[in-house]
Protein backbone atom coordinates (compact mmCIF):
# COMPACT_ATOMS: atom_id res chain seq x y z
CA GLN A 1 0.00 0.00 -0.04
CA GLY A 2 1.39 3.37 -0.97
CA GLN A 3 2.26 6.27 1.23
CA LEU A 4 3.58 9.74 1.18
CA VAL A 5 6.62 10.29 3.34
CA GLN A 6 7.63 13.81 4.14
CA SER A 7 10.97 15.38 5.15
CA GLY A 8 12.23 18.85 5.64
CA GLY A 9 10.78 21.54 7.80
CA GLY A 10 12.20 23.03 10.96
CA LEU A 11 12.88 26.34 12.58
CA VAL A 12 13.99 29.28 10.42
CA GLN A 13 14.35 33.03 11.07
CA PRO A 14 12.22 35.57 9.19
CA GLY A 15 13.47 36.03 5.67
CA GLY A 16 15.05 32.62 5.55
CA SER A 17 14.33 29.64 3.31
CA LEU A 18 13.36 26.04 3.65
CA LYS A 19 12.53 23.19 1.31
CA LEU A 20 10.03 20.48 1.88
CA PHE A 21 10.12 17.08 0.41
CA CYS A 22 7.46 14.49 -0.16
CA GLU A 23 8.38 11.04 -1.32
CA VAL A 24 5.74 8.94 -3.19
CA SER A 25 6.34 5.43 -1.99
CA GLY A 26 4.84 2.22 -3.27
CA LEU A 27 2.85 4.22 -6.02
CA ARG A 28 3.60 5.57 -9.50
CA ALA A 29 4.18 9.18 -8.86
CA ASP A 30 2.99 10.15 -12.33
CA ASP A 31 -0.41 8.70 -11.67
CA TYR A 32 -1.13 11.29 -9.07
CA ALA A 33 -1.80 15.17 -9.05
CA MET A 34 -0.22 16.40 -5.81
CA GLY A 35 -0.50 19.38 -3.48
CA TRP A 36 0.83 21.15 -0.40
CA PHE A 37 -1.52 22.25 2.42
CA ARG A 38 -0.89 23.80 5.79
CA GLN A 39 -2.67 23.95 9.06
CA ASP A 40 -2.37 26.03 12.11
CA PRO A 41 -0.31 24.03 14.72
CA GLU A 42 -2.86 24.98 17.42
CA LYS A 43 -5.51 23.40 15.25
CA GLU A 44 -3.81 20.14 14.55
CA ARG A 45 -6.76 18.09 15.44
CA GLU A 46 -9.02 19.77 12.83
CA GLU A 47 -10.32 17.65 10.01
CA LYS A 48 -8.24 17.45 6.87
CA ASN A 49 -10.87 19.28 4.87
CA LYS A 50 -10.03 22.47 6.79
CA ARG A 51 -6.41 22.57 5.75
CA LYS A 52 -5.52 25.51 3.72
CA ALA A 53 -4.17 24.96 0.22
CA VAL A 54 -0.74 26.25 -0.51
CA ALA A 55 0.00 24.89 -4.02
CA CYS A 56 -1.07 22.05 -6.37
CA ILE A 57 0.69 20.50 -9.37
CA ASP A 58 -0.68 18.21 -12.03
CA TRP A 59 0.80 14.78 -12.76
CA SER A 60 3.19 16.17 -15.41
CA GLY A 61 4.38 19.22 -13.47
CA ARG A 62 3.28 21.49 -16.25
CA ARG A 63 0.30 22.93 -14.41
CA THR A 64 0.63 24.56 -11.07
CA THR A 65 -1.94 26.42 -8.93
CA TYR A 66 -1.49 28.73 -6.02
CA PRO A 67 -5.07 29.23 -4.51
CA ASP A 68 -3.93 31.92 -2.01
CA LEU A 69 -1.57 33.59 -4.39
CA ASP A 70 -1.39 36.88 -2.36
CA SER A 71 0.13 35.10 0.63
CA VAL A 72 2.74 33.06 -1.15
CA LYS A 73 3.31 35.03 -4.41
CA GLY A 74 6.90 34.91 -5.54
CA ARG A 75 7.96 33.16 -2.37
CA PHE A 76 6.78 29.58 -2.64
CA THR A 77 7.38 27.22 -5.57
CA ILE A 78 5.89 23.81 -6.05
CA SER A 79 7.63 21.32 -8.25
CA ARG A 80 8.05 17.61 -8.77
CA ASP A 81 10.48 15.07 -10.26
CA ASN A 82 8.63 11.86 -11.16
CA SER A 83 11.78 10.09 -11.97
CA LYS A 84 12.59 10.36 -8.25
CA SER A 85 9.05 10.06 -7.06
CA LEU A 86 9.56 13.37 -5.19
CA LEU A 87 7.37 16.44 -4.68
CA TYR A 88 8.93 19.67 -3.44
CA LEU A 89 7.94 22.89 -1.90
CA GLN A 90 10.60 25.63 -1.91
CA MET A 91 9.77 28.30 0.53
CA ASP A 92 11.70 31.64 0.47
CA ASP A 93 11.44 34.81 2.40
CA LEU A 94 9.58 33.03 5.15
CA GLN A 95 7.51 35.04 7.56
CA PRO A 96 6.03 34.29 10.94
CA GLU A 97 2.60 33.91 9.48
CA ASP A 98 3.92 31.06 7.41
CA THR A 99 4.35 29.04 10.70
CA ALA A 100 2.19 25.86 10.29
CA ILE A 101 2.08 22.20 9.88
CA TYR A 102 2.67 21.46 6.20
CA TYR A 103 1.14 18.31 4.46
CA CYS A 104 1.64 16.88 1.16
CA ALA A 105 -1.29 15.23 -0.57
CA ALA A 106 -2.06 13.24 -3.69
CA THR A 107 -5.09 12.43 -5.80
CA PRO A 108 -5.35 10.00 -8.74
CA ARG A 109 -7.66 12.50 -10.42
CA HIS A 110 -7.16 15.91 -11.93
CA PHE A 111 -7.57 18.67 -9.30
CA ASP A 112 -10.17 21.48 -10.06
CA GLU A 113 -9.78 24.00 -7.23
CA CYS A 114 -6.73 22.58 -5.34
CA GLY A 115 -8.91 22.04 -2.34
CA PRO A 116 -8.36 19.51 0.36
CA ARG A 117 -11.45 17.66 -0.36
CA GLU A 118 -10.01 16.58 -3.68
CA PHE A 119 -7.15 14.73 -2.22
CA ASN A 120 -7.36 11.26 -0.65
CA ARG A 121 -3.73 10.48 0.40
CA TRP A 122 -1.72 12.56 2.94
CA GLY A 123 1.70 12.78 4.27
CA GLN A 124 2.43 12.73 7.93
CA GLY A 125 3.00 16.52 8.16
CA ALA A 126 6.07 18.65 8.78
CA GLN A 127 6.34 21.55 11.32
CA VAL A 128 7.61 24.80 9.91
CA THR A 129 8.30 27.51 12.52
CA VAL A 130 9.36 30.93 11.53
CA SER A 131 10.61 32.89 14.36
CA ALA A 132 13.49 35.20 15.46
C-alpha cells in the first residue's frame, strides 16, 4: 500500500528559506496530481478538509496552482520530479505567518480548485516554524 513520506521543515528566522520534500512510496508518482497544504499548529486536530491549500501540481508538472496567491506569491514554488518520485515545496522569504504544519497530498484525479477535499492520500506532516 502506497504512502507519502515527508521530510524537511524545521525552525528558520524571518526572511529565511526552507525546502519540503514528499516522497511517493509504493505508488507511481505520475499517476497522481499532488499538492501542499498547511494547518495552524494549534488546530492540529482539525479535520483534513479544513487544511489551507498552498499549491497544487498536475501529474506532469506542467500545471501549477496557488489558490492563495497573495500570501505566497513569488515566495513559494511547487515542483516535482517523477523520476525520483519526489514532490517539493521551496519556501523563500519566510515570515512568522507561514508558521504551520505542512502536509503533502495526492489524488489520482485531476484537481479542479486545489482544495483538500479533492485529495485522498496525505503525508504525515512537517512542522515549519518561522521565528526570530
